[in-house]
mmCIF file of C-alpha atoms (C1' of nucleotides) in Angstrom:
data_model
loop_
_atom_site.group_PDB
_atom_site.id
_atom_site.type_symbol
_atom_site.label_atom_id
_atom_site.label_comp_id
_atom_site.label_asym_id
_atom_site.label_seq_id
_atom_site.Cartn_x
_atom_site.Cartn_y
_atom_site.Cartn_z
ATOM 1 C CA MET A 3 30.716 89.098 67.579
ATOM 2 C CA PRO A 4 31.638 91.376 70.401
ATOM 3 C CA ALA A 5 28.801 92.290 72.728
ATOM 4 C CA ARG A 6 29.527 96.017 72.817
ATOM 5 C CA GLU A 7 31.266 98.391 70.523
ATOM 6 C CA ARG A 8 34.875 97.277 70.798
ATOM 7 C CA LEU A 9 36.293 99.919 68.572
ATOM 8 C CA ALA A 10 39.945 99.020 69.034
ATOM 9 C CA GLU A 11 39.348 95.416 68.015
ATOM 10 C CA TYR A 12 37.556 96.414 64.840
ATOM 11 C CA ALA A 13 40.463 98.686 64.013
ATOM 12 C CA ILE A 14 42.852 95.772 64.479
ATOM 13 C CA LEU A 15 40.716 93.615 62.192
ATOM 14 C CA GLY A 16 40.765 96.430 59.644
ATOM 15 C CA LEU A 17 44.549 96.635 59.684
ATOM 16 C CA LEU A 18 44.833 92.863 59.330
ATOM 17 C CA ILE A 19 42.463 92.713 56.380
ATOM 18 C CA GLU A 20 44.468 95.358 54.528
ATOM 19 C CA ASP A 21 47.578 93.338 55.098
ATOM 20 C CA GLY A 22 46.709 89.972 53.655
ATOM 21 C CA GLN A 23 49.944 88.355 54.814
ATOM 22 C CA GLY A 24 49.155 89.105 58.423
ATOM 23 C CA SER A 25 51.061 91.224 60.852
ATOM 24 C CA HIS A 26 52.389 91.124 64.407
ATOM 25 C CA GLY A 27 51.748 93.200 67.513
ATOM 26 C CA TYR A 28 54.675 95.565 67.331
ATOM 27 C CA ASP A 29 53.935 96.266 63.705
ATOM 28 C CA LEU A 30 50.278 97.009 64.367
ATOM 29 C CA ALA A 31 51.238 99.239 67.299
ATOM 30 C CA ARG A 32 52.870 101.735 64.957
ATOM 31 C CA HIS A 33 49.524 102.504 63.348
ATOM 32 C CA PHE A 34 48.108 103.564 66.684
ATOM 33 C CA GLY A 35 50.983 105.895 67.551
ATOM 34 C CA ASP A 36 52.004 109.355 66.395
ATOM 35 C CA ALA A 37 52.725 108.413 62.803
ATOM 36 C CA GLY A 38 49.913 107.780 60.386
ATOM 37 C CA PRO A 39 46.358 109.027 60.130
ATOM 38 C CA LEU A 40 44.737 106.298 62.226
ATOM 39 C CA GLY A 41 46.734 107.326 65.286
ATOM 40 C CA GLU A 42 45.331 110.843 64.936
ATOM 41 C CA VAL A 43 41.898 109.441 65.611
ATOM 42 C CA LEU A 44 42.419 106.396 67.815
ATOM 43 C CA ARG A 45 45.268 105.812 70.270
ATOM 44 C CA LEU A 46 46.114 102.369 71.570
ATOM 45 C CA GLU A 47 48.854 101.512 74.070
ATOM 46 C CA PRO A 48 50.894 98.351 73.482
ATOM 47 C CA GLY A 49 49.483 96.707 76.599
ATOM 48 C CA MET A 50 45.920 96.969 75.373
ATOM 49 C CA LEU A 51 46.865 96.007 71.832
ATOM 50 C CA TYR A 52 48.365 92.672 72.925
ATOM 51 C CA HIS A 53 45.373 92.129 75.168
ATOM 52 C CA HIS A 54 42.954 92.669 72.279
ATOM 53 C CA LEU A 55 44.923 90.364 69.992
ATOM 54 C CA LYS A 56 44.663 87.571 72.547
ATOM 55 C CA ARG A 57 40.958 88.096 72.931
ATOM 56 C CA LEU A 58 40.369 88.209 69.173
ATOM 57 C CA GLU A 59 42.194 84.920 68.839
ATOM 58 C CA ARG A 60 40.189 83.388 71.682
ATOM 59 C CA VAL A 61 36.911 84.249 69.968
ATOM 60 C CA GLY A 62 38.173 83.073 66.585
ATOM 61 C CA LEU A 63 38.274 86.341 64.633
ATOM 62 C CA VAL A 64 42.046 86.092 64.115
ATOM 63 C CA ALA A 65 44.556 83.210 64.109
ATOM 64 C CA SER A 66 48.264 83.318 64.882
ATOM 65 C CA THR A 67 51.414 81.478 63.918
ATOM 66 C CA ALA A 68 54.789 81.953 65.592
ATOM 67 C CA ALA A 69 57.702 83.066 63.430
ATOM 68 C CA GLN A 70 61.230 82.588 64.730
ATOM 69 C CA GLU A 71 63.851 85.123 63.649
ATOM 70 C CA GLY A 72 67.384 84.720 64.937
ATOM 71 C CA SER A 73 67.262 84.320 68.685
ATOM 72 C CA ARG A 74 64.960 87.147 69.680
ATOM 73 C CA PRO A 75 61.475 86.560 71.035
ATOM 74 C CA PRO A 76 59.432 85.010 68.244
ATOM 75 C CA LYS A 77 56.994 87.244 66.417
ATOM 76 C CA LYS A 78 53.433 86.123 66.458
ATOM 77 C CA ILE A 79 51.937 86.652 63.028
ATOM 78 C CA TYR A 80 48.208 87.289 63.218
ATOM 79 C CA ARG A 81 45.866 86.748 60.284
ATOM 80 C CA ILE A 82 42.181 87.550 60.092
ATOM 81 C CA THR A 83 39.859 84.534 59.784
ATOM 82 C CA GLY A 84 36.755 84.156 57.635
ATOM 83 C CA GLU A 85 34.653 84.878 60.680
ATOM 84 C CA GLY A 86 36.748 87.953 61.340
ATOM 85 C CA ARG A 87 36.179 89.207 57.801
ATOM 86 C CA ALA A 88 32.436 88.673 58.113
ATOM 87 C CA GLU A 89 32.279 90.527 61.425
ATOM 88 C CA LEU A 90 34.339 93.443 60.122
ATOM 89 C CA THR A 91 32.241 93.720 56.965
ATOM 90 C CA ARG A 92 29.048 93.774 58.971
ATOM 91 C CA TRP A 93 30.463 96.495 61.211
ATOM 92 C CA LEU A 94 31.655 98.602 58.308
ATOM 93 C CA GLN A 95 28.137 98.658 56.892
ATOM 94 C CA SER A 96 26.376 99.818 60.060
ATOM 95 C CA PRO A 97 26.004 103.512 60.815
ATOM 96 C CA VAL A 98 26.562 104.781 64.342
ATOM 97 C CA VAL A 99 23.453 105.568 66.344
ATOM 98 C CA HIS A 100 24.424 108.743 68.196
ATOM 99 C CA THR A 101 25.918 112.030 67.077
ATOM 100 C CA ARG A 102 28.653 111.734 69.695
ATOM 101 C CA GLU A 103 29.903 108.542 68.024
ATOM 102 C CA ILE A 104 30.677 110.335 64.763
ATOM 103 C CA ARG A 105 33.892 111.789 66.130
ATOM 104 C CA LEU A 106 35.524 108.462 66.891
ATOM 105 C CA GLU A 107 33.645 105.359 65.750
ATOM 106 C CA PHE A 108 32.376 106.713 62.490
ATOM 107 C CA LEU A 109 35.787 108.144 61.578
ATOM 108 C CA VAL A 110 37.380 104.744 62.121
ATOM 109 C CA LYS A 111 34.753 103.075 59.952
ATOM 110 C CA LEU A 112 35.323 105.704 57.292
ATOM 111 C CA PHE A 113 39.084 105.227 57.440
ATOM 112 C CA PHE A 114 38.820 101.535 56.600
ATOM 113 C CA VAL A 115 35.855 101.535 54.289
ATOM 114 C CA LEU A 116 37.519 104.162 52.078
ATOM 115 C CA ARG A 117 40.554 101.944 51.642
ATOM 116 C CA LEU A 118 38.785 98.650 51.275
ATOM 117 C CA ASP A 119 35.818 99.556 49.105
ATOM 118 C CA PRO A 120 34.977 103.099 47.974
ATOM 119 C CA ARG A 121 31.540 101.966 46.774
ATOM 120 C CA ALA A 122 30.704 100.674 50.230
ATOM 121 C CA ALA A 123 32.016 103.969 51.606
ATOM 122 C CA SER A 124 29.413 106.008 49.784
ATOM 123 C CA ARG A 125 26.704 103.603 50.920
ATOM 124 C CA LEU A 126 27.878 104.002 54.512
ATOM 125 C CA VAL A 127 27.839 107.782 54.231
ATOM 126 C CA GLN A 128 24.290 107.642 52.887
ATOM 127 C CA THR A 129 22.922 105.403 55.639
ATOM 128 C CA GLN A 130 24.754 107.457 58.242
ATOM 129 C CA LEU A 131 23.099 110.569 56.838
ATOM 130 C CA GLU A 132 19.679 108.965 57.083
ATOM 131 C CA THR A 133 20.356 107.948 60.681
ATOM 132 C CA LEU A 134 21.480 111.419 61.728
ATOM 133 C CA ARG A 135 18.528 113.049 59.984
ATOM 134 C CA LEU A 136 16.240 110.954 62.148
ATOM 135 C CA VAL A 137 18.208 112.005 65.230
ATOM 136 C CA HIS A 138 17.851 115.615 64.175
ATOM 137 C CA GLN A 139 14.134 115.242 63.728
ATOM 138 C CA SER A 140 13.704 113.599 67.092
ATOM 139 C CA LEU A 141 15.640 116.415 68.759
ATOM 140 C CA SER A 142 13.428 118.990 67.004
ATOM 141 C CA VAL A 143 10.342 117.301 68.380
ATOM 142 C CA GLN A 144 11.789 117.356 71.886
ATOM 143 C CA GLN A 145 12.602 121.011 71.447
ATOM 144 C CA SER A 146 9.018 121.846 70.512
ATOM 145 C CA GLY A 147 7.832 119.881 73.526
ATOM 146 C CA ALA A 148 10.150 121.793 75.839
ATOM 147 C CA ALA A 149 9.017 125.120 74.397
ATOM 148 C CA GLU A 150 5.497 124.469 75.655
ATOM 149 C CA ALA A 151 6.481 123.744 79.247
ATOM 150 C CA ALA A 152 6.175 126.447 81.895
ATOM 151 C CA PRO A 153 9.111 128.867 81.731
ATOM 152 C CA ASP A 154 11.551 128.130 84.543
ATOM 153 C CA PRO A 155 15.321 127.737 84.928
ATOM 154 C CA ASP A 156 15.163 123.974 84.387
ATOM 155 C CA ARG A 157 13.254 124.368 81.152
ATOM 156 C CA ASP A 158 15.701 127.028 79.953
ATOM 157 C CA PHE A 159 18.609 124.721 80.667
ATOM 158 C CA MET A 160 16.960 121.837 78.804
ATOM 159 C CA GLN A 161 16.388 124.125 75.842
ATOM 160 C CA ASN A 162 20.074 124.999 75.848
ATOM 161 C CA VAL A 163 20.987 121.317 75.958
ATOM 162 C CA LEU A 164 18.702 120.557 73.028
ATOM 163 C CA ALA A 165 19.999 123.549 71.078
ATOM 164 C CA LEU A 166 23.562 122.265 71.493
ATOM 165 C CA ARG A 167 22.640 118.755 70.396
ATOM 166 C CA LEU A 168 20.793 120.081 67.378
ATOM 167 C CA ALA A 169 23.773 122.234 66.421
ATOM 168 C CA GLN A 170 26.230 119.348 66.758
ATOM 169 C CA THR A 171 23.981 117.021 64.778
ATOM 170 C CA ALA A 172 23.422 119.592 62.048
ATOM 171 C CA ALA A 173 27.189 120.141 61.801
ATOM 172 C CA ALA A 174 27.775 116.398 61.402
ATOM 173 C CA ILE A 175 25.079 116.208 58.716
ATOM 174 C CA SER A 176 26.644 119.048 56.716
ATOM 175 C CA TRP A 177 30.021 117.413 56.996
ATOM 176 C CA LEU A 178 28.666 114.072 55.763
ATOM 177 C CA GLU A 179 27.016 115.830 52.836
ATOM 178 C CA SER A 180 30.343 117.377 51.903
ATOM 179 C CA LEU A 181 32.154 114.032 51.680
ATOM 180 C CA MET B 23 41.742 118.371 94.230
ATOM 181 C CA PRO B 24 41.041 115.367 92.095
ATOM 182 C CA ALA B 25 43.813 114.396 89.730
ATOM 183 C CA ARG B 26 41.645 113.917 86.664
ATOM 184 C CA GLU B 27 38.363 115.316 85.610
ATOM 185 C CA ARG B 28 36.010 113.552 87.990
ATOM 186 C CA LEU B 29 32.843 114.928 86.570
ATOM 187 C CA ALA B 30 30.462 112.953 88.745
ATOM 188 C CA GLU B 31 32.112 114.167 91.939
ATOM 189 C CA TYR B 32 31.897 117.798 90.896
ATOM 190 C CA ALA B 33 28.223 117.259 90.154
ATOM 191 C CA ILE B 34 27.736 115.845 93.645
ATOM 192 C CA LEU B 35 29.515 118.843 95.148
ATOM 193 C CA GLY B 36 27.259 121.092 93.081
ATOM 194 C CA LEU B 37 24.109 119.441 94.392
ATOM 195 C CA LEU B 38 25.377 119.680 97.956
ATOM 196 C CA ILE B 39 26.210 123.360 97.681
ATOM 197 C CA GLU B 40 22.717 124.149 96.417
ATOM 198 C CA ASP B 41 21.280 122.323 99.373
ATOM 199 C CA GLY B 42 22.891 124.035 102.336
ATOM 200 C CA GLN B 43 21.407 121.604 104.846
ATOM 201 C CA GLY B 44 23.145 118.663 103.239
ATOM 202 C CA SER B 45 21.636 115.653 101.614
ATOM 203 C CA HIS B 46 21.973 111.869 101.612
ATOM 204 C CA GLY B 47 22.776 109.303 98.944
ATOM 205 C CA TYR B 48 19.320 108.195 97.980
ATOM 206 C CA ASP B 49 18.193 111.781 97.724
ATOM 207 C CA LEU B 50 21.122 112.741 95.483
ATOM 208 C CA ALA B 51 20.522 109.658 93.350
ATOM 209 C CA ARG B 52 17.189 111.040 92.154
ATOM 210 C CA HIS B 53 18.944 113.911 90.426
ATOM 211 C CA PHE B 54 20.947 111.480 88.312
ATOM 212 C CA GLY B 55 17.935 109.445 87.195
ATOM 213 C CA ASP B 56 15.171 110.005 84.672
ATOM 214 C CA ALA B 57 13.582 112.943 86.431
ATOM 215 C CA GLY B 58 15.196 116.360 86.324
ATOM 216 C CA PRO B 59 17.450 118.093 83.848
ATOM 217 C CA LEU B 60 20.760 116.932 85.306
ATOM 218 C CA GLY B 61 19.882 113.287 84.625
ATOM 219 C CA GLU B 62 19.376 114.166 80.954
ATOM 220 C CA VAL B 63 23.042 115.054 80.754
ATOM 221 C CA LEU B 64 24.809 112.870 83.302
ATOM 222 C CA ARG B 65 23.723 109.443 84.510
ATOM 223 C CA LEU B 66 25.002 107.949 87.721
ATOM 224 C CA GLU B 67 24.118 104.540 89.123
ATOM 225 C CA PRO B 68 23.599 104.223 92.890
ATOM 226 C CA GLY B 69 26.684 102.034 93.265
ATOM 227 C CA MET B 70 28.980 104.684 91.844
ATOM 228 C CA LEU B 71 27.236 107.476 93.713
ATOM 229 C CA TYR B 72 27.896 105.881 97.104
ATOM 230 C CA HIS B 73 31.435 105.151 96.017
ATOM 231 C CA HIS B 74 32.046 108.794 95.092
ATOM 232 C CA LEU B 75 30.550 110.037 98.354
ATOM 233 C CA LYS B 76 32.978 107.864 100.299
ATOM 234 C CA ARG B 77 35.896 109.103 98.274
ATOM 235 C CA LEU B 78 34.870 112.734 98.616
ATOM 236 C CA GLU B 79 34.695 112.287 102.361
ATOM 237 C CA ARG B 80 38.098 110.586 102.426
ATOM 238 C CA VAL B 81 39.725 113.542 100.663
ATOM 239 C CA GLY B 82 37.892 116.065 102.826
ATOM 240 C CA LEU B 83 35.618 117.755 100.299
ATOM 241 C CA VAL B 84 32.473 116.610 102.104
ATOM 242 C CA ALA B 85 31.671 115.572 105.692
ATOM 243 C CA SER B 86 28.921 113.282 106.909
ATOM 244 C CA THR B 87 26.769 112.828 109.999
ATOM 245 C CA ALA B 88 24.475 109.880 110.601
ATOM 246 C CA ALA B 89 20.778 110.616 111.173
ATOM 247 C CA GLN B 90 18.623 107.972 112.788
ATOM 248 C CA GLU B 91 14.960 107.823 111.769
ATOM 249 C CA GLY B 92 12.757 105.232 113.394
ATOM 250 C CA SER B 93 14.458 101.875 113.087
ATOM 251 C CA ARG B 94 15.429 101.858 109.429
ATOM 252 C CA PRO B 95 19.040 102.078 108.308
ATOM 253 C CA PRO B 96 20.347 105.495 109.297
ATOM 254 C CA LYS B 97 20.686 108.131 106.612
ATOM 255 C CA LYS B 98 24.081 109.632 106.173
ATOM 256 C CA ILE B 99 23.742 113.357 105.694
ATOM 257 C CA TYR B 100 26.582 114.766 103.621
ATOM 258 C CA ARG B 101 27.574 118.429 103.706
ATOM 259 C CA ILE B 102 30.141 120.172 101.554
ATOM 260 C CA THR B 103 33.227 121.477 103.403
ATOM 261 C CA GLY B 104 35.076 124.753 102.881
ATOM 262 C CA GLU B 105 37.665 122.893 100.868
ATOM 263 C CA GLY B 106 34.869 121.385 98.799
ATOM 264 C CA ARG B 107 33.408 124.809 98.090
ATOM 265 C CA ALA B 108 36.784 126.135 97.027
ATOM 266 C CA GLU B 109 37.403 123.201 94.707
ATOM 267 C CA LEU B 110 33.953 123.458 93.140
ATOM 268 C CA THR B 111 34.300 127.206 92.615
ATOM 269 C CA ARG B 112 37.651 126.758 90.948
ATOM 270 C CA TRP B 113 36.209 124.094 88.666
ATOM 271 C CA LEU B 114 33.178 126.194 87.746
ATOM 272 C CA GLN B 115 35.454 128.978 86.566
ATOM 273 C CA SER B 116 37.632 126.865 84.255
ATOM 274 C CA PRO B 117 36.642 126.310 80.644
ATOM 275 C CA VAL B 118 37.004 122.879 79.101
ATOM 276 C CA VAL B 119 39.977 122.390 76.820
ATOM 277 C CA HIS B 120 38.546 120.259 74.009
ATOM 278 C CA THR B 121 35.482 120.582 71.847
ATOM 279 C CA ARG B 122 34.421 117.065 72.731
ATOM 280 C CA GLU B 123 34.128 118.050 76.391
ATOM 281 C CA ILE B 124 31.437 120.638 75.659
ATOM 282 C CA ARG B 125 28.743 118.012 75.351
ATOM 283 C CA LEU B 126 29.146 116.656 78.865
ATOM 284 C CA GLU B 127 31.553 118.533 81.130
ATOM 285 C CA PHE B 128 30.719 122.016 79.990
ATOM 286 C CA LEU B 129 26.980 121.359 80.202
ATOM 287 C CA VAL B 130 27.356 120.227 83.805
ATOM 288 C CA LYS B 131 29.377 123.333 84.652
ATOM 289 C CA LEU B 132 26.732 125.457 82.987
ATOM 290 C CA PHE B 133 23.938 123.719 84.865
ATOM 291 C CA PHE B 134 25.421 124.624 88.234
ATOM 292 C CA VAL B 135 26.920 127.993 87.481
ATOM 293 C CA LEU B 136 23.562 129.243 86.170
ATOM 294 C CA ARG B 137 21.869 128.361 89.437
ATOM 295 C CA LEU B 138 24.601 129.476 91.770
ATOM 296 C CA ASP B 139 25.768 132.701 90.165
ATOM 297 C CA PRO B 140 24.476 134.051 86.844
ATOM 298 C CA ARG B 141 27.280 136.625 86.724
ATOM 299 C CA ALA B 142 29.888 133.876 86.950
ATOM 300 C CA ALA B 143 27.929 132.036 84.241
ATOM 301 C CA SER B 144 28.446 134.762 81.699
ATOM 302 C CA ARG B 145 32.138 134.953 82.593
ATOM 303 C CA LEU B 146 32.431 131.191 82.067
ATOM 304 C CA VAL B 147 30.712 131.409 78.689
ATOM 305 C CA GLN B 148 33.112 134.154 77.648
ATOM 306 C CA THR B 149 36.277 132.300 78.645
ATOM 307 C CA GLN B 150 34.929 129.121 77.049
ATOM 308 C CA LEU B 151 34.376 131.062 73.839
ATOM 309 C CA GLU B 152 37.941 132.323 73.903
ATOM 310 C CA THR B 153 39.247 128.814 74.452
ATOM 311 C CA LEU B 154 37.244 127.325 71.590
ATOM 312 C CA ARG B 155 38.243 130.152 69.254
ATOM 313 C CA LEU B 156 41.856 129.208 69.863
ATOM 314 C CA VAL B 157 41.029 125.568 69.153
ATOM 315 C CA HIS B 158 39.347 126.630 65.936
ATOM 316 C CA GLN B 159 42.345 128.648 64.891
ATOM 317 C CA SER B 160 44.734 125.801 65.611
ATOM 318 C CA LEU B 161 42.599 123.432 63.533
ATOM 319 C CA SER B 162 42.602 125.925 60.665
ATOM 320 C CA VAL B 163 46.375 126.041 60.725
ATOM 321 C CA GLN B 164 46.556 122.250 60.637
ATOM 322 C CA GLN B 165 44.147 122.248 57.736
ATOM 323 C CA SER B 166 46.329 124.617 55.737
ATOM 324 C CA GLY B 167 49.320 122.441 56.498
ATOM 325 C CA ALA B 168 47.525 119.325 55.289
ATOM 326 C CA ALA B 169 46.431 121.065 52.112
ATOM 327 C CA GLU B 170 50.065 121.445 51.082
ATOM 328 C CA ALA B 171 50.991 117.796 51.479
ATOM 329 C CA ALA B 172 51.113 115.505 48.484
ATOM 330 C CA PRO B 173 47.632 114.350 47.486
ATOM 331 C CA ASP B 174 47.086 110.771 48.624
ATOM 332 C CA PRO B 175 44.338 108.828 50.410
ATOM 333 C CA ASP B 176 45.895 109.436 53.820
ATOM 334 C CA ARG B 177 45.982 113.171 53.290
ATOM 335 C CA ASP B 178 42.389 113.150 52.061
ATOM 336 C CA PHE B 179 41.305 111.283 55.160
ATOM 337 C CA MET B 180 43.155 113.722 57.435
ATOM 338 C CA GLN B 181 41.465 116.617 55.668
ATOM 339 C CA ASN B 182 38.101 115.013 56.340
ATOM 340 C CA VAL B 183 38.992 114.576 59.998
ATOM 341 C CA LEU B 184 40.012 118.210 60.283
ATOM 342 C CA ALA B 185 36.901 119.359 58.446
ATOM 343 C CA LEU B 186 34.730 117.470 60.933
ATOM 344 C CA ARG B 187 36.563 118.902 63.923
ATOM 345 C CA LEU B 188 36.288 122.406 62.521
ATOM 346 C CA ALA B 189 32.565 121.951 61.920
ATOM 347 C CA GLN B 190 31.955 120.639 65.441
ATOM 348 C CA THR B 191 34.005 123.427 66.992
ATOM 349 C CA ALA B 192 32.262 126.104 64.923
ATOM 350 C CA ALA B 193 28.877 124.699 65.967
ATOM 351 C CA ALA B 194 29.862 124.854 69.631
ATOM 352 C CA ILE B 195 31.070 128.434 69.208
ATOM 353 C CA SER B 196 27.774 129.540 67.625
ATOM 354 C CA TRP B 197 25.858 127.849 70.373
ATOM 355 C CA LEU B 198 27.910 129.592 73.065
ATOM 356 C CA GLU B 199 27.348 132.932 71.346
ATOM 357 C CA SER B 200 23.611 132.323 71.434
ATOM 358 C CA LEU B 201 23.474 131.786 75.200
ATOM 359 C "C1'" DC C 23 -0.766 90.989 102.837
ATOM 360 C "C1'" DC C 24 1.925 92.238 99.047
ATOM 361 C "C1'" DC C 25 4.177 95.547 96.263
ATOM 362 C "C1'" DG C 26 6.830 99.386 95.600
ATOM 363 C "C1'" DC C 27 9.492 102.877 97.683
ATOM 364 C "C1'" DC C 28 13.133 104.300 101.078
ATOM 365 C "C1'" DA C 29 18.038 103.708 102.109
ATOM 366 C "C1'" DT C 30 22.221 101.658 102.516
ATOM 367 C "C1'" DG C 31 25.643 99.296 100.387
ATOM 368 C "C1'" DT C 32 28.751 94.914 98.606
ATOM 369 C "C1'" DA C 33 30.515 91.554 95.187
ATOM 370 C "C1'" DA C 34 32.034 90.091 90.896
ATOM 371 C "C1'" DA C 35 33.520 90.959 86.563
ATOM 372 C "C1'" DA C 36 34.869 93.752 82.861
ATOM 373 C "C1'" DG C 37 37.530 97.335 80.940
ATOM 374 C "C1'" DG C 38 41.180 100.600 80.839
ATOM 375 C "C1'" DT C 39 45.734 103.122 82.246
ATOM 376 C "C1'" DT C 40 50.449 103.282 83.474
ATOM 377 C "C1'" DA C 41 54.491 101.516 84.294
ATOM 378 C "C1'" DC C 42 57.733 98.238 84.133
ATOM 379 C "C1'" DA C 43 60.295 93.581 82.811
ATOM 380 C "C1'" DT C 44 63.012 91.101 79.498
ATOM 381 C "C1'" DG C 45 66.421 90.632 76.239
ATOM 382 C "C1'" DA C 46 68.206 90.800 71.404
ATOM 383 C "C1'" DT C 47 69.650 93.785 67.533
ATOM 384 C "C1'" DT C 48 70.655 97.767 64.906
ATOM 385 C "C1'" DT C 49 72.524 102.419 64.473
ATOM 386 C "C1'" DA C 50 75.307 106.315 65.731
ATOM 387 C "C1'" DT D 27 79.784 101.125 73.568
ATOM 388 C "C1'" DA D 28 75.681 103.519 74.385
ATOM 389 C "C1'" DA D 29 71.167 104.499 72.852
ATOM 390 C "C1'" DA D 30 67.250 103.566 70.211
ATOM 391 C "C1'" DT D 31 64.478 100.089 68.256
ATOM 392 C "C1'" DC D 32 62.474 95.479 67.969
ATOM 393 C "C1'" DA D 33 59.184 92.390 70.273
ATOM 394 C "C1'" DT D 34 56.786 90.359 73.719
ATOM 395 C "C1'" DG D 35 54.116 90.829 77.535
ATOM 396 C "C1'" DT D 36 52.874 91.235 83.071
ATOM 397 C "C1'" DA D 37 51.469 93.643 87.349
ATOM 398 C "C1'" DA D 38 49.199 96.897 89.862
ATOM 399 C "C1'" DC D 39 45.841 99.887 90.031
ATOM 400 C "C1'" DC D 40 41.648 102.419 89.005
ATOM 401 C "C1'" DT D 41 37.034 102.937 87.156
ATOM 402 C "C1'" DT D 42 32.659 101.354 85.655
ATOM 403 C "C1'" DT D 43 28.822 98.169 85.095
ATOM 404 C "C1'" DT D 44 25.513 95.016 86.752
ATOM 405 C "C1'" DA D 45 23.458 92.653 89.914
ATOM 406 C "C1'" DC D 46 22.162 91.532 94.188
ATOM 407 C "C1'" DA D 47 21.628 91.790 99.653
ATOM 408 C "C1'" DT D 48 19.257 93.770 103.506
ATOM 409 C "C1'" DG D 49 15.371 95.363 105.852
ATOM 410 C "C1'" DG D 50 11.745 98.826 107.366
ATOM 411 C "C1'" DC D 51 7.719 101.454 106.023
ATOM 412 C "C1'" DG D 52 3.415 103.023 103.611
ATOM 413 C "C1'" DG D 53 -0.601 102.489 100.522
ATOM 414 C "C1'" DG D 54 -4.093 99.795 98.165
#
DNA sequence: CCCGCCATGTAAAAGGTTACATGATTTA
DNA sequence: TAAATCATGTAACCTTTTACATGGCGGG
């Protein structure tokens, strides 16, 4: 259970759960490159990928076995553990809290949840919609508050900021409704 | 001329240019806290602020003089240099390249350009609009391309990604038009 | 007299980027 | 036989976060 949002590690868990036999670093790296839809959303350099795999193993969310092939450096086959599955499932059910997280975190959740469990996908979209509607409402309240302050350049700027956030949140809500 | 987008340092330069007499770290720190409209958009912890001030001085965009007051630790008064002014002006004229940068970088540009030069502000809004319209067009082309691919889950996901990006870009464009 | 504000930072740890090291194997 | 691909990483560097260290000064 990572402390913060470790998006890359959840994505690795997602790839490993799709691939029941497990997979190794170089293989996983391809998904985060130019080919494939995941790489369009989330990039990951080999250095960081190997780093994340080590950390995931240290905390017990994946396990590895070495596989010798000819005389080249042995592949390390990583498999997701029960704990890893539980953590990924929990993550895939939780909506993101802020509008700005839709663009990256939510898209990654959507990518995996669509493949693993379409029913869970529609639940996720619903709870995400509810979350963003609350955000929208809270921004509207702030906007009303700002409208009552004395007119000055700072207030005007804050109104512009709130207008942008409302517009971005409304756009995300419409998009979610269209899914 | 910072290599990357060092948003916090441009914000510091902006505060120093408003305040012709110069200002010191603790004073600047208030702008990045809870009070004031800049802090609503960009947070900066004291540690990083002092770090940025040192770096800005090292590269010659600001200069400092120590000011003794009673027996407490001397304030360091920072002033922006000619080079600093030039760099800030250049930055304030350039639109951001990606839609995702509107939320943070563009808002900071807007904050300062509105106070320093309203005429420059409307020029910035115009060039930013042109930039985002090109982004929108490029996304539309990608969307058409994706529509012609064979229907499969990967293509569907990519279409969702593009639909989100188009929606976010269109929302930013409408907001800019409303300014 | 104690607490919070003024004012400067440093230290440690975490997280991320970029580039390179190593060496076998497959393909052109 | 040269280049690209397979497969693992390390090293150096930069940025950010969090917490603390230091000490005077002003108000209740």
